[in-house]
XYZ file of C-alpha atoms in Angstrom:
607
model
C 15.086 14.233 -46.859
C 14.425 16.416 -43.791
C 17.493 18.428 -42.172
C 17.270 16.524 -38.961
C 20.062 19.310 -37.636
C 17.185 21.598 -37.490
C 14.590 19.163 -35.679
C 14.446 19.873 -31.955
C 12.554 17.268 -29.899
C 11.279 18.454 -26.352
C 9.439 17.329 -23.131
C 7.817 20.197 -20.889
C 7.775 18.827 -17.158
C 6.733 20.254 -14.116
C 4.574 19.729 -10.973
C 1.122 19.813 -11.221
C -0.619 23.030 -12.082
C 2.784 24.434 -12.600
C 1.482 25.649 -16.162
C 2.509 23.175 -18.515
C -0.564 22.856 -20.911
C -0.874 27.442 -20.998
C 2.637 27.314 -21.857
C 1.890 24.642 -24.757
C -0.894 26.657 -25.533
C 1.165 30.107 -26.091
C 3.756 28.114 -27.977
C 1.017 26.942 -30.599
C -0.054 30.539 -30.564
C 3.248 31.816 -31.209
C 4.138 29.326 -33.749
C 1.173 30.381 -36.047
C 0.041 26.811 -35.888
C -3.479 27.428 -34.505
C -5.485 30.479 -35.432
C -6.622 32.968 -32.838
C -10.123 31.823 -33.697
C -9.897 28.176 -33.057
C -7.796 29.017 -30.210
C -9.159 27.293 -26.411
C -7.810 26.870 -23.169
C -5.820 23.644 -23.203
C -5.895 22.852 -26.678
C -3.713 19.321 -26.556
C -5.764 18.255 -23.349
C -8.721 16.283 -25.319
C -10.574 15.113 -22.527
C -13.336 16.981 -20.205
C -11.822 15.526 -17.433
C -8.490 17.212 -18.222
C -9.910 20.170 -18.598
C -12.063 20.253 -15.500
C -9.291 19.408 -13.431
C -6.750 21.031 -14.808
C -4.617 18.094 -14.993
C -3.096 15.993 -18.257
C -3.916 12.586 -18.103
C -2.809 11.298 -21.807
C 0.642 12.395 -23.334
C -0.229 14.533 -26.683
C 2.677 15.657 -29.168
C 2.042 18.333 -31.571
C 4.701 19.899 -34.423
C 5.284 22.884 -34.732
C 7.752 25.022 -37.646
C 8.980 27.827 -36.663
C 11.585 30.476 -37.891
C 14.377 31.638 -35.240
C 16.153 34.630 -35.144
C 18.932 33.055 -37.357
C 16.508 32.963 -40.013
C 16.329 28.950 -39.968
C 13.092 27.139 -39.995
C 13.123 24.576 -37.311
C 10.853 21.851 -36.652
C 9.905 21.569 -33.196
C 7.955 18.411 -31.709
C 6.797 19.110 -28.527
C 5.908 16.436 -25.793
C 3.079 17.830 -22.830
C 3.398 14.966 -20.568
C 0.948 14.173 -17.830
C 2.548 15.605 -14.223
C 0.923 13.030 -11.740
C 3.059 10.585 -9.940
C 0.695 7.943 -10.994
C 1.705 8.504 -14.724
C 5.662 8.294 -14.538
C 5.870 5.169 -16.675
C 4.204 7.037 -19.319
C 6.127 10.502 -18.539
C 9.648 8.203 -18.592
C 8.910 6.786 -22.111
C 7.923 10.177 -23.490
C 10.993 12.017 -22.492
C 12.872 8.583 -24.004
C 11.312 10.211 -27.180
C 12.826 13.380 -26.919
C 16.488 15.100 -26.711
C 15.726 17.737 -24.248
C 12.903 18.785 -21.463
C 11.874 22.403 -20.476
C 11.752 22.424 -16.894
C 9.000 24.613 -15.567
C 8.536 25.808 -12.321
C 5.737 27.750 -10.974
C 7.319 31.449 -9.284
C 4.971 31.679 -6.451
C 4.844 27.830 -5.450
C 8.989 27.042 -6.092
C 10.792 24.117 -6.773
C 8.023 20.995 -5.450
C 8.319 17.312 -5.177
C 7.313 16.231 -8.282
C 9.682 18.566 -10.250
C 12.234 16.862 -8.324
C 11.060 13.689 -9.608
C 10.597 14.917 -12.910
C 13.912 16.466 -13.269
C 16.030 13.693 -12.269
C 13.974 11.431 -14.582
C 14.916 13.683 -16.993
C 18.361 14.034 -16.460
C 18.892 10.120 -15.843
C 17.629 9.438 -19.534
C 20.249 12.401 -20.663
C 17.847 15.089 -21.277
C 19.349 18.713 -21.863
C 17.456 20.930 -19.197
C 16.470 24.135 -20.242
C 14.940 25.739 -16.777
C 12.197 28.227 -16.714
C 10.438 30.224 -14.150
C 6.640 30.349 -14.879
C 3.793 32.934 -13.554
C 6.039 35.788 -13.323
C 2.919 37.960 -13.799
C 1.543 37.136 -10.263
C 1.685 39.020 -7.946
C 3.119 36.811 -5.792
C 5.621 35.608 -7.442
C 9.359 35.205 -6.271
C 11.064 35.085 -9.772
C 14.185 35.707 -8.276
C 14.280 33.529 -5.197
C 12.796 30.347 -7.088
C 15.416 30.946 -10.138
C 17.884 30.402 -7.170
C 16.367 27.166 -6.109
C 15.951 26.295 -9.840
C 19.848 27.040 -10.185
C 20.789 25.054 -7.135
C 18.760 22.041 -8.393
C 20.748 22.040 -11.479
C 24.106 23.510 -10.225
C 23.635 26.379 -12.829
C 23.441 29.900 -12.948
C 20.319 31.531 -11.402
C 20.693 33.821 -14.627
C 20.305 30.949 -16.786
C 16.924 30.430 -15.646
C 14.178 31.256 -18.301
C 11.735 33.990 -16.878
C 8.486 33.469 -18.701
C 4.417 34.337 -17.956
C 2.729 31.409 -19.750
C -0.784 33.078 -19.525
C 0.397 36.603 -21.234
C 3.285 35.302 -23.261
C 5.852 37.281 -21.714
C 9.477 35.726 -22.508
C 8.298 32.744 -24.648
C 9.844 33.309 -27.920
C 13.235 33.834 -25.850
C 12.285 30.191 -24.180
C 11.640 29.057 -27.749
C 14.832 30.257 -28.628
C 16.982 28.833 -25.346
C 15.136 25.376 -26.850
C 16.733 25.513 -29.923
C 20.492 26.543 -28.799
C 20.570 24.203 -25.927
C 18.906 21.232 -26.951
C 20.469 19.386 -29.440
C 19.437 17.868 -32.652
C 18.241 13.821 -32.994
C 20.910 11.034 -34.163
C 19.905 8.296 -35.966
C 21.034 6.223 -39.085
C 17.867 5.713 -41.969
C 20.141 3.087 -43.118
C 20.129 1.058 -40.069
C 17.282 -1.781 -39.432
C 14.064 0.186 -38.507
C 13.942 1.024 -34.712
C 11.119 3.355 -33.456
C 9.725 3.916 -30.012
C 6.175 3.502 -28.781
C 5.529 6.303 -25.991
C 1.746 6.278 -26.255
C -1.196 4.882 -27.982
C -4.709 4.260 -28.379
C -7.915 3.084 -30.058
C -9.856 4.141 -33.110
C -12.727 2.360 -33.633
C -12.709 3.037 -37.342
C -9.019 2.584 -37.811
C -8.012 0.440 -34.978
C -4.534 1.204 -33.066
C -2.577 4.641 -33.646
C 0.590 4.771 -32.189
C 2.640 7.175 -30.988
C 6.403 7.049 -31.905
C 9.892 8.280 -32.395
C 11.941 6.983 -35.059
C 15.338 5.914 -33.719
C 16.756 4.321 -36.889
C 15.780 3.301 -40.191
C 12.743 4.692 -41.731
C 9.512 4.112 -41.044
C 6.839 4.527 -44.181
C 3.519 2.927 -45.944
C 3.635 -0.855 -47.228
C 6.324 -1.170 -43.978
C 5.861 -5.116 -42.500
C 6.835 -4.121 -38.860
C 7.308 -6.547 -35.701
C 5.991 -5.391 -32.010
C 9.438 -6.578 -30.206
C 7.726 -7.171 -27.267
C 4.482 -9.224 -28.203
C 6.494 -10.291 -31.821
C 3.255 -9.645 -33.522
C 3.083 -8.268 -36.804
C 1.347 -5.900 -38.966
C 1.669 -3.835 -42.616
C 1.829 -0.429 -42.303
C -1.181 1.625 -43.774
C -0.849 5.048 -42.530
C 2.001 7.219 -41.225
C 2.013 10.797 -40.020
C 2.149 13.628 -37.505
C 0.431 15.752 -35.364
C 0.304 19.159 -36.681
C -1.674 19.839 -34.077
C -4.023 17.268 -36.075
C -3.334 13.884 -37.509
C -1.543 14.542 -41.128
C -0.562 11.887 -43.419
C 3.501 11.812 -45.097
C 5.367 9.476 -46.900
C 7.499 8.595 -44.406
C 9.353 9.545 -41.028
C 12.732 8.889 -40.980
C 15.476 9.170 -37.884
C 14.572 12.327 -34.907
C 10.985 12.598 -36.089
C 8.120 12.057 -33.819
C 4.592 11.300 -35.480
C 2.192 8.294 -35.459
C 1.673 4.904 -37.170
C -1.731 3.015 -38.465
C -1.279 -0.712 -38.918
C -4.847 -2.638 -38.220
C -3.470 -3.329 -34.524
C -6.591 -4.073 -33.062
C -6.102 -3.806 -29.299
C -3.902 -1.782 -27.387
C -2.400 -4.898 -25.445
C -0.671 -5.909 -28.442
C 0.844 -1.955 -29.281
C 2.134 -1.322 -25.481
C 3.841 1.965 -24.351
C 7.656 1.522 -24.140
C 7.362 -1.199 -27.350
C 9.928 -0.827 -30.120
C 8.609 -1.340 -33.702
C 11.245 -2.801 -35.880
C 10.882 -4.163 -39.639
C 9.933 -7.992 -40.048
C 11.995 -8.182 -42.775
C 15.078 -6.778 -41.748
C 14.287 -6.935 -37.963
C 17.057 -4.778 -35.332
C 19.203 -7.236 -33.038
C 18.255 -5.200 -30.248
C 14.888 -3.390 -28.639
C 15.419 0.277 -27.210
C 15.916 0.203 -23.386
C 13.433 0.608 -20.795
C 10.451 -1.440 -21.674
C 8.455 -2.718 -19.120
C 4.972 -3.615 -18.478
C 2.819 -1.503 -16.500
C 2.466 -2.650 -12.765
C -0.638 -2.097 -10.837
C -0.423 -0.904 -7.457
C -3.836 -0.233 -6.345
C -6.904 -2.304 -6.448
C -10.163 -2.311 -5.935
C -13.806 -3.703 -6.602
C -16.269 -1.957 -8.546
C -20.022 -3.265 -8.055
C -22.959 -1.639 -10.018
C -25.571 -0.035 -7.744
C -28.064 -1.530 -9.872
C -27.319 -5.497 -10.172
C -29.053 -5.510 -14.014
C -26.424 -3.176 -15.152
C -23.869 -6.149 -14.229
C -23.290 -6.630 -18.338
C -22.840 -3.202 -19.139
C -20.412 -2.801 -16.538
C -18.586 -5.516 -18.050
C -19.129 -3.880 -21.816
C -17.763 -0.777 -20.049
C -14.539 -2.124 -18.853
C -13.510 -3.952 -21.985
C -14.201 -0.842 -23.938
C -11.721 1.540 -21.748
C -9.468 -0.790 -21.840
C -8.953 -0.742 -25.626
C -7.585 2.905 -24.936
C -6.107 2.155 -21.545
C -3.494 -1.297 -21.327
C -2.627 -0.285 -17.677
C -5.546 -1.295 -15.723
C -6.461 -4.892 -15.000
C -10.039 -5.886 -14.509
C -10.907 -9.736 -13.258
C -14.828 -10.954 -12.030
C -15.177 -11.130 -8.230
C -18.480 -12.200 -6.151
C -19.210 -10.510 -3.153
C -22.338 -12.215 -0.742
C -23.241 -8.379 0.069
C -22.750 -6.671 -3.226
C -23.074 -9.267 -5.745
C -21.422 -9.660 -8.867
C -18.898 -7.249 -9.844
C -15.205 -6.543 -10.898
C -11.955 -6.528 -8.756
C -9.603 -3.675 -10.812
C -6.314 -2.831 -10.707
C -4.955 0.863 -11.006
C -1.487 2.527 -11.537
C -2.778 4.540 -8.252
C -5.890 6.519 -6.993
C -5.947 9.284 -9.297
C -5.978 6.647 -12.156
C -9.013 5.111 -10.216
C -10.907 7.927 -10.201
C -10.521 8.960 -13.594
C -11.653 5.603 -14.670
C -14.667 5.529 -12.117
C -15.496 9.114 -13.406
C -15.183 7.873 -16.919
C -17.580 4.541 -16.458
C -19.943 7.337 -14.771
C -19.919 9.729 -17.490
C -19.862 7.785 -20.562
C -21.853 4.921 -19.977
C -23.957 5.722 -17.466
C -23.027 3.140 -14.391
C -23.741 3.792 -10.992
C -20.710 2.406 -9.186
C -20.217 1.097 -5.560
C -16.343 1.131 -4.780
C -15.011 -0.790 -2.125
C -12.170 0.668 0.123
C -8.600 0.533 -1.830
C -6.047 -2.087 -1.674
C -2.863 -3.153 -2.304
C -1.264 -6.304 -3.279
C 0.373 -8.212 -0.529
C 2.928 -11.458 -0.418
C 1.856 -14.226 1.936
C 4.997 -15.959 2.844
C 4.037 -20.429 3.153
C 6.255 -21.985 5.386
C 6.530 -24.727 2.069
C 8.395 -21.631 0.134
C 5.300 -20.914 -2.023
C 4.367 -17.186 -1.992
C 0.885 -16.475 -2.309
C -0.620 -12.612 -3.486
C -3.222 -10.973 -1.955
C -4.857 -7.946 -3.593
C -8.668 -8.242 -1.192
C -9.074 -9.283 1.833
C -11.031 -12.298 0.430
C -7.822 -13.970 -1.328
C -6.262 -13.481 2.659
C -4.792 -16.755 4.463
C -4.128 -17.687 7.758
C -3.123 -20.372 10.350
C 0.041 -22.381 11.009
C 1.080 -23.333 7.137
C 1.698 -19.353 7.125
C 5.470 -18.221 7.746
C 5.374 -14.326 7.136
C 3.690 -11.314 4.862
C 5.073 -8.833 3.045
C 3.656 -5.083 2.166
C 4.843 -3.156 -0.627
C 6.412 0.438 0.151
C 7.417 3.573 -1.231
C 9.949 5.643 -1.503
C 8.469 8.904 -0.633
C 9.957 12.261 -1.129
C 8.559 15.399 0.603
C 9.126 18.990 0.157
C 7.507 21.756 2.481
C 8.137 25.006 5.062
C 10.107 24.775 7.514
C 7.858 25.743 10.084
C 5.589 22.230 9.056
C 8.529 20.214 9.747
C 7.345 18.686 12.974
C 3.985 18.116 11.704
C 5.274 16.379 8.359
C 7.499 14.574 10.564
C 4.151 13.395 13.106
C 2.551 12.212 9.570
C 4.936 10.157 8.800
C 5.481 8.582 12.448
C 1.898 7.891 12.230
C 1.807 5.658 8.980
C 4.174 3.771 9.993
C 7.296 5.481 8.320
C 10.838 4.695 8.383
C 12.926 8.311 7.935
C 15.644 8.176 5.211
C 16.290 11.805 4.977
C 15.865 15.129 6.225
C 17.201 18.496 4.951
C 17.191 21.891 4.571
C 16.944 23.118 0.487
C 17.175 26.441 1.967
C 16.562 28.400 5.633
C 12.897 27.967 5.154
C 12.215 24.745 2.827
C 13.144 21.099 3.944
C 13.229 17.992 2.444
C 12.001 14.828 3.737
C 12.681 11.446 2.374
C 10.492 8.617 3.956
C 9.978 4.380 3.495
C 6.231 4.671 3.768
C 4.069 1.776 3.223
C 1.791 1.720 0.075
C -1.012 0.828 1.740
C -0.494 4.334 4.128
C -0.136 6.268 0.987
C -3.168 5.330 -1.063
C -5.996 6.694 1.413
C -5.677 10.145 2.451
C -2.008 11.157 3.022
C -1.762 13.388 0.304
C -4.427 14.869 1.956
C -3.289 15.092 5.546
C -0.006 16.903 3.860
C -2.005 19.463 2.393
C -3.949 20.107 5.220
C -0.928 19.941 8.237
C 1.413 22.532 5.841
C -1.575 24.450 4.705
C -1.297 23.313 1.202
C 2.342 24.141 0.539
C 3.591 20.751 1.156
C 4.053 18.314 -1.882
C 4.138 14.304 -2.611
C 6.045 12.233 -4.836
C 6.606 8.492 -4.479
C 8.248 5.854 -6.378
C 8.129 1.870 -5.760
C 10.532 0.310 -3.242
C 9.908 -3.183 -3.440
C 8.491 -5.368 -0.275
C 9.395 -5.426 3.690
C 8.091 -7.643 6.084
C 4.893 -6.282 8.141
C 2.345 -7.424 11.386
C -0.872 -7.701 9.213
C -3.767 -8.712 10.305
C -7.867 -9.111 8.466
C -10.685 -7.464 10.653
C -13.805 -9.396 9.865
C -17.136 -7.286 10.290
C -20.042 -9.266 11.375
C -23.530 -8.588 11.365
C -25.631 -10.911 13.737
C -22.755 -13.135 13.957
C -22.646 -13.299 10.139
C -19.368 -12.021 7.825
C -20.284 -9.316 5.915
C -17.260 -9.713 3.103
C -17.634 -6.205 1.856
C -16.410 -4.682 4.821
C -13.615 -7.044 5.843
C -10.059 -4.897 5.403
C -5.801 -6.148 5.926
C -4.487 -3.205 8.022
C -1.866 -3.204 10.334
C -2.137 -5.460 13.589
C -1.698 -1.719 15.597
C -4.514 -0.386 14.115
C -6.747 -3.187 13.708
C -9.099 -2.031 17.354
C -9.397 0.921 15.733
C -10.506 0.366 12.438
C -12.770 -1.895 13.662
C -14.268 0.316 16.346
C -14.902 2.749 13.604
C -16.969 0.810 11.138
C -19.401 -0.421 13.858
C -19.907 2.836 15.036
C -20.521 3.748 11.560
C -23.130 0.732 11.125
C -24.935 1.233 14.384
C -25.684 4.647 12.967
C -26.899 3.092 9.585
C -28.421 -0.059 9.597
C -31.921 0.262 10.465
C -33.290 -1.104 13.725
C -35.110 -4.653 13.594
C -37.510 -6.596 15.926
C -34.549 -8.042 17.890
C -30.937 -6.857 18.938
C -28.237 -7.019 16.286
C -25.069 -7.193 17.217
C -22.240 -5.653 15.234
C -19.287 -6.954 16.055
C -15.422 -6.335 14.598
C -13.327 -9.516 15.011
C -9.285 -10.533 13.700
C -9.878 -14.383 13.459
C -12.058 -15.494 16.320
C -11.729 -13.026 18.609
C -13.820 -10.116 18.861
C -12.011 -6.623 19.127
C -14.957 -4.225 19.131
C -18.543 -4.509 19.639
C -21.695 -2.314 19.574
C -25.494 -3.090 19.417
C -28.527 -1.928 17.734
C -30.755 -2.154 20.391
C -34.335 -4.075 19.512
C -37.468 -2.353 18.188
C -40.525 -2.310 20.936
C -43.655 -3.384 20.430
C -46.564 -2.448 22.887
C -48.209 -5.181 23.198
C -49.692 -4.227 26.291
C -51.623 -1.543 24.394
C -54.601 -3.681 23.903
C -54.754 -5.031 27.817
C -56.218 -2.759 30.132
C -57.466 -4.079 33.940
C -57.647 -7.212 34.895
C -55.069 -9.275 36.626
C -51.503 -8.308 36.083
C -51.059 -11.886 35.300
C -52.128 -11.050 32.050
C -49.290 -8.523 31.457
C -47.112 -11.200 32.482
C -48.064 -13.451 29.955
C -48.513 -10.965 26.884
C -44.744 -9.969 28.016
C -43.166 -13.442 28.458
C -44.608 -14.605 25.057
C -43.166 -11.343 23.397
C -39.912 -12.384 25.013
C -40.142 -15.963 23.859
C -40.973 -15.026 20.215
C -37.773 -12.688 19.908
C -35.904 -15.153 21.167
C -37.027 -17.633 18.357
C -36.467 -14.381 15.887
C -32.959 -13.731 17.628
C -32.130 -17.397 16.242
C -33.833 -17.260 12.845
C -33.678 -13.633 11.821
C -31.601 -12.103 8.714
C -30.330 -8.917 8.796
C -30.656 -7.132 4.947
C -28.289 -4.753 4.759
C -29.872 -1.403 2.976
C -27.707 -0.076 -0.005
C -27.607 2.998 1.663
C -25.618 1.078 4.639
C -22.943 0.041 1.777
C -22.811 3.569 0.266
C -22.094 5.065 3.842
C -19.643 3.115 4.943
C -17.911 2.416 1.625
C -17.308 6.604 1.341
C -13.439 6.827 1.003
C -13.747 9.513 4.117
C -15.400 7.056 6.791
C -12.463 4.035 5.485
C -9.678 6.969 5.583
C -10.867 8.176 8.800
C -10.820 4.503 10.189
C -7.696 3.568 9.259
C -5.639 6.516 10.557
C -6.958 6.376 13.716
């Protein structure tokens, strides 16, 4: 039986682009555990969308052995955890797998939102901290001044801080080392009933369901009859292993060890992230702590460009979902789009992954309608109704109030952005919690924002009013009551559902102005005025007009009485009259495409 005294378990967690993946990179370098030759630029991100990006979407584990100065051999499992706010479900179960988290911050960007979020994650589940200062090879980097704000953060040392170059390898073996004298070993009984933790899994279409876990107690091994706790499903083990960096079959993994399980799960639903696997036979009395199923927070539709491709779409969906449990996808029918899908997302970068994804790998042209979020409609007869389109929206007397999630959003930036941080905020509707000063030229600023303010372009706006040095992180803070109101578009007096939105009753002339304007300039000119008009129940808020086409149909009369004119003129008049009553307006594609861009929705809705 393995030594599990010299087993180390470890999470690295940072911001984004704060060099997690190099850094796991050098330490499979330095390990011996890839050769140079089959060596690549991040090696445990398996997707091109990671790479191209430069983000990591999927957790990955890998072990590693290797041999410290004390002359021990030490098996390390490391944990390179996605860094995007959208993914903190999946980052909070992975360092639930682990005893200890290297805390990396980048030496010319400092101490940023997200490794604010990340750290206190980290030290809520009881994480050791070993702190390191990454990209000391810049030249400009501030190793010094960010190891203070490191040290502050934790209330250590400054010295204490880890100064490493991730891209040149500078100082890893001594982080390697701080790793294994700080963190401590895993617990665990292999006599107690079998307890392991799911922290991430997905689909094989040869071998079904491989799952990602830590061994808590008992011992997990082939011939196993193991119970989901969550679903109570059950399954015979036919394959255990770990990741070294590939999949490698043992006998068994017993208490600290991290590596993955094959039972002939056949859909990820029933093998979710945060499940505990326990024995059938000899099931535990208890699950591990912390399960909880995914929520979705943003939604939206997704309509093929091409109607035909209506049952690929579909195909499409039910296949990512195999690998993905924590997006939602229902049928919806729009009378402008047609048939399609309304989806649910753990945010937007999760959208657009997915969107990207359908794109790439199946070849879908997609139409996405503007974002949403899912609101309460309060019934004066105590039901509460949800809302995640403006189609499911309800009105009139039986209605008693609504209710829009928010956030709890924490920002970090310079000092001299304060003021235009502060406007931001002010602008979406934000309700200040806190404000401080980290250090004479950082603050802090803690904000009640609501979702639906945070979804379109704020992260943007940040970026852009601090000139990028400004950073977002945002966590769930339930429901508060809100003035909400649906702006209707209409199109020669007819809806158009595609373009109806919820915003807030402040902003609702203004949203609506905006999407006219954008339709006048779109929607191509027919035989007879069209009016566009933007209305919140039956009252019209905004209004412009695309002015009739002109025939000459006093081309073909030439002298003579001007009686004549007269007539050609008044029968012209009469017949667009008739049209004016009659006519349809079709709506190009284009038209959709334009006004559906996230920019001309963003740009409504922060006006």
């Amino acid at each position: 039986m393995k030594n599990r005294l010299h087993i180390r378990n470890f999470a690295i967690i940072a911001h984004i682009d704060h060099g997690k993946s190099t850094l796991a990179d050098r330490l499979l370098e330095l390990t011996g555990l890839i050769p140079e030759r089959q060596m690549r630029e991040q090696f445990l991100d398996t997707m091109d969308l990671e790479r191209e990006r430069g983000i990591t979407i999927k957790a990955q584990t890998v072990r590693m052995t290797y041999e410290a100065g004390d002359g021990r051999i030490y098996l390390l499992n490391l944990v390179d955890t996605p860094g995007h706010v959208d993914f903190a479900y999946e980052v909070s179960r992975s360092l639930a797998s682990c005893e200890g988290a290297v805390l990396l911050v980048d030496a010319a960007q400092g101490v940023e939102a997200q490794t604010l979020a990340n750290c206190y994650m980290a030290l809520e589940a009881g994480l050791q901290i070993v702190p390191a200062v990454n990209k000391i090879d810049l030249a400009v980097a501030r190793p010094e001044e960010v190891a203070e704000e490191v040290g502050s953060l934790l209330g250590i040392d400054p010295e204490r801080v880890v100064r490493v170059s991730a891209k040149t390898g500078e100082g890893v073996r001594g982080l390697i080392e701080r790793v294994i004298a700080d963190i401590p070993p895993p617990g665990g009984d292999p006599e107690q009933p079998l307890r392991a933790l799911v922290f991430d899994s997905y689909y094989d279409k040869y071998r079904g369901v491989v799952c990602t876990v830590r061994v808590v107690e008992g011992t997990l091994e082939v011939g196993t009859s193991i119970k989901l706790m969550a679903t109570q499903k059950t399954f015979s083990v036919e394959e255990v292993g770990v990741f070294s960096p590939y999949m490698t079959p043992v006998d068994r993994l017993v208490p600290g060890e991290i590596g993955y399980v094959i039972a002939g799960i056949k859909s990820v639903q029933a093998a979710k992230v945060g499940d505990t696997i326990t024995s059938s036979e000899r099931p535990a009395p208890q699950p591990l702590a912390g399960y909880r199923e995914p929520k979705q927070l943003v939604f939206c539709g997704l309509y093929p460009l091409d109607g035909d491709q209506y049952p690929d779409l579909r195909a499409a969906l039910e296949k990512l979902s195999l690998n993905d449990s924590s997006f939602s996808f229902e049928p919806e029918t729009s009378q402008a789009l047609g048939f399609g899908f309304r989806c649910g997302f753990l945010g937007l970068l999760h959208m657009d992954i997915l969107k990207e994804r359908i794109s790439r790998e199946y070849g879908i042209q997609l139409l996405a309608t503007a974002p949403t979020v899912e609101y309460r409609i309060h019934m004066k007869d105590g039901r509460v109704l949800l809302a995640k389109s403006a189609a499911e929206w309800r009105t009139g007397p039986e209605v008693d109030h609504v209710e829009e999630p928010v956030v709890r959003a924490t920002m970090l930036g310079p000092a001299w952005a304060s003021g235009a941080l502060l406007d931001l905020c002010q602008q979406r509707r934000g309700r200040q919690v806190d404000f401080r000063y980290l250090s004479k030229d950082r603050v802090e600023l803690v904000y009640i924002l609501p979702l639906s303010e945070v979804v379109f372009d704020f992260n943007d706006q940040l970026k852009s009013r601090s000139r990028g040095y400004a950073s977002l992180d945002y966590e769930p803070a339930g429901y508060e009551r809100a003035e909400l109101v649906k702006v209707d578009i209409l199109v020669a007096g007819t809806p158009v559902d595609a373009f109806s939105a919820i915003v807030a009753k402040e902003k609702a002339y203004s949203y609506g102005k905006r999407i006219v304007e954008k339709l006048k300039e779109v929607v191509p000119r027919q035989l007879f005025d069209v009016a566009l008009q933007a209305a919140v129940g039956n009252r019209v808020i905004a209004r412009e007009t695309i002015k009739a086409k002109r025939k000459d149909v006093l081309a073909k009369c030439y002298g003579g009485d001007v009686t004549r004119k007269r007539k050609l003129l008044e029968r012209q008049k009469e017949g667009k009259k008739r049209m004016k009553m009659i006519g349809q307006v079709e709506i190009p594609q284009e038209a959709f495409t334009a006004v559906m861009a996230i920019d001309e929705i963003k740009g409504a809705r922060q006006r």
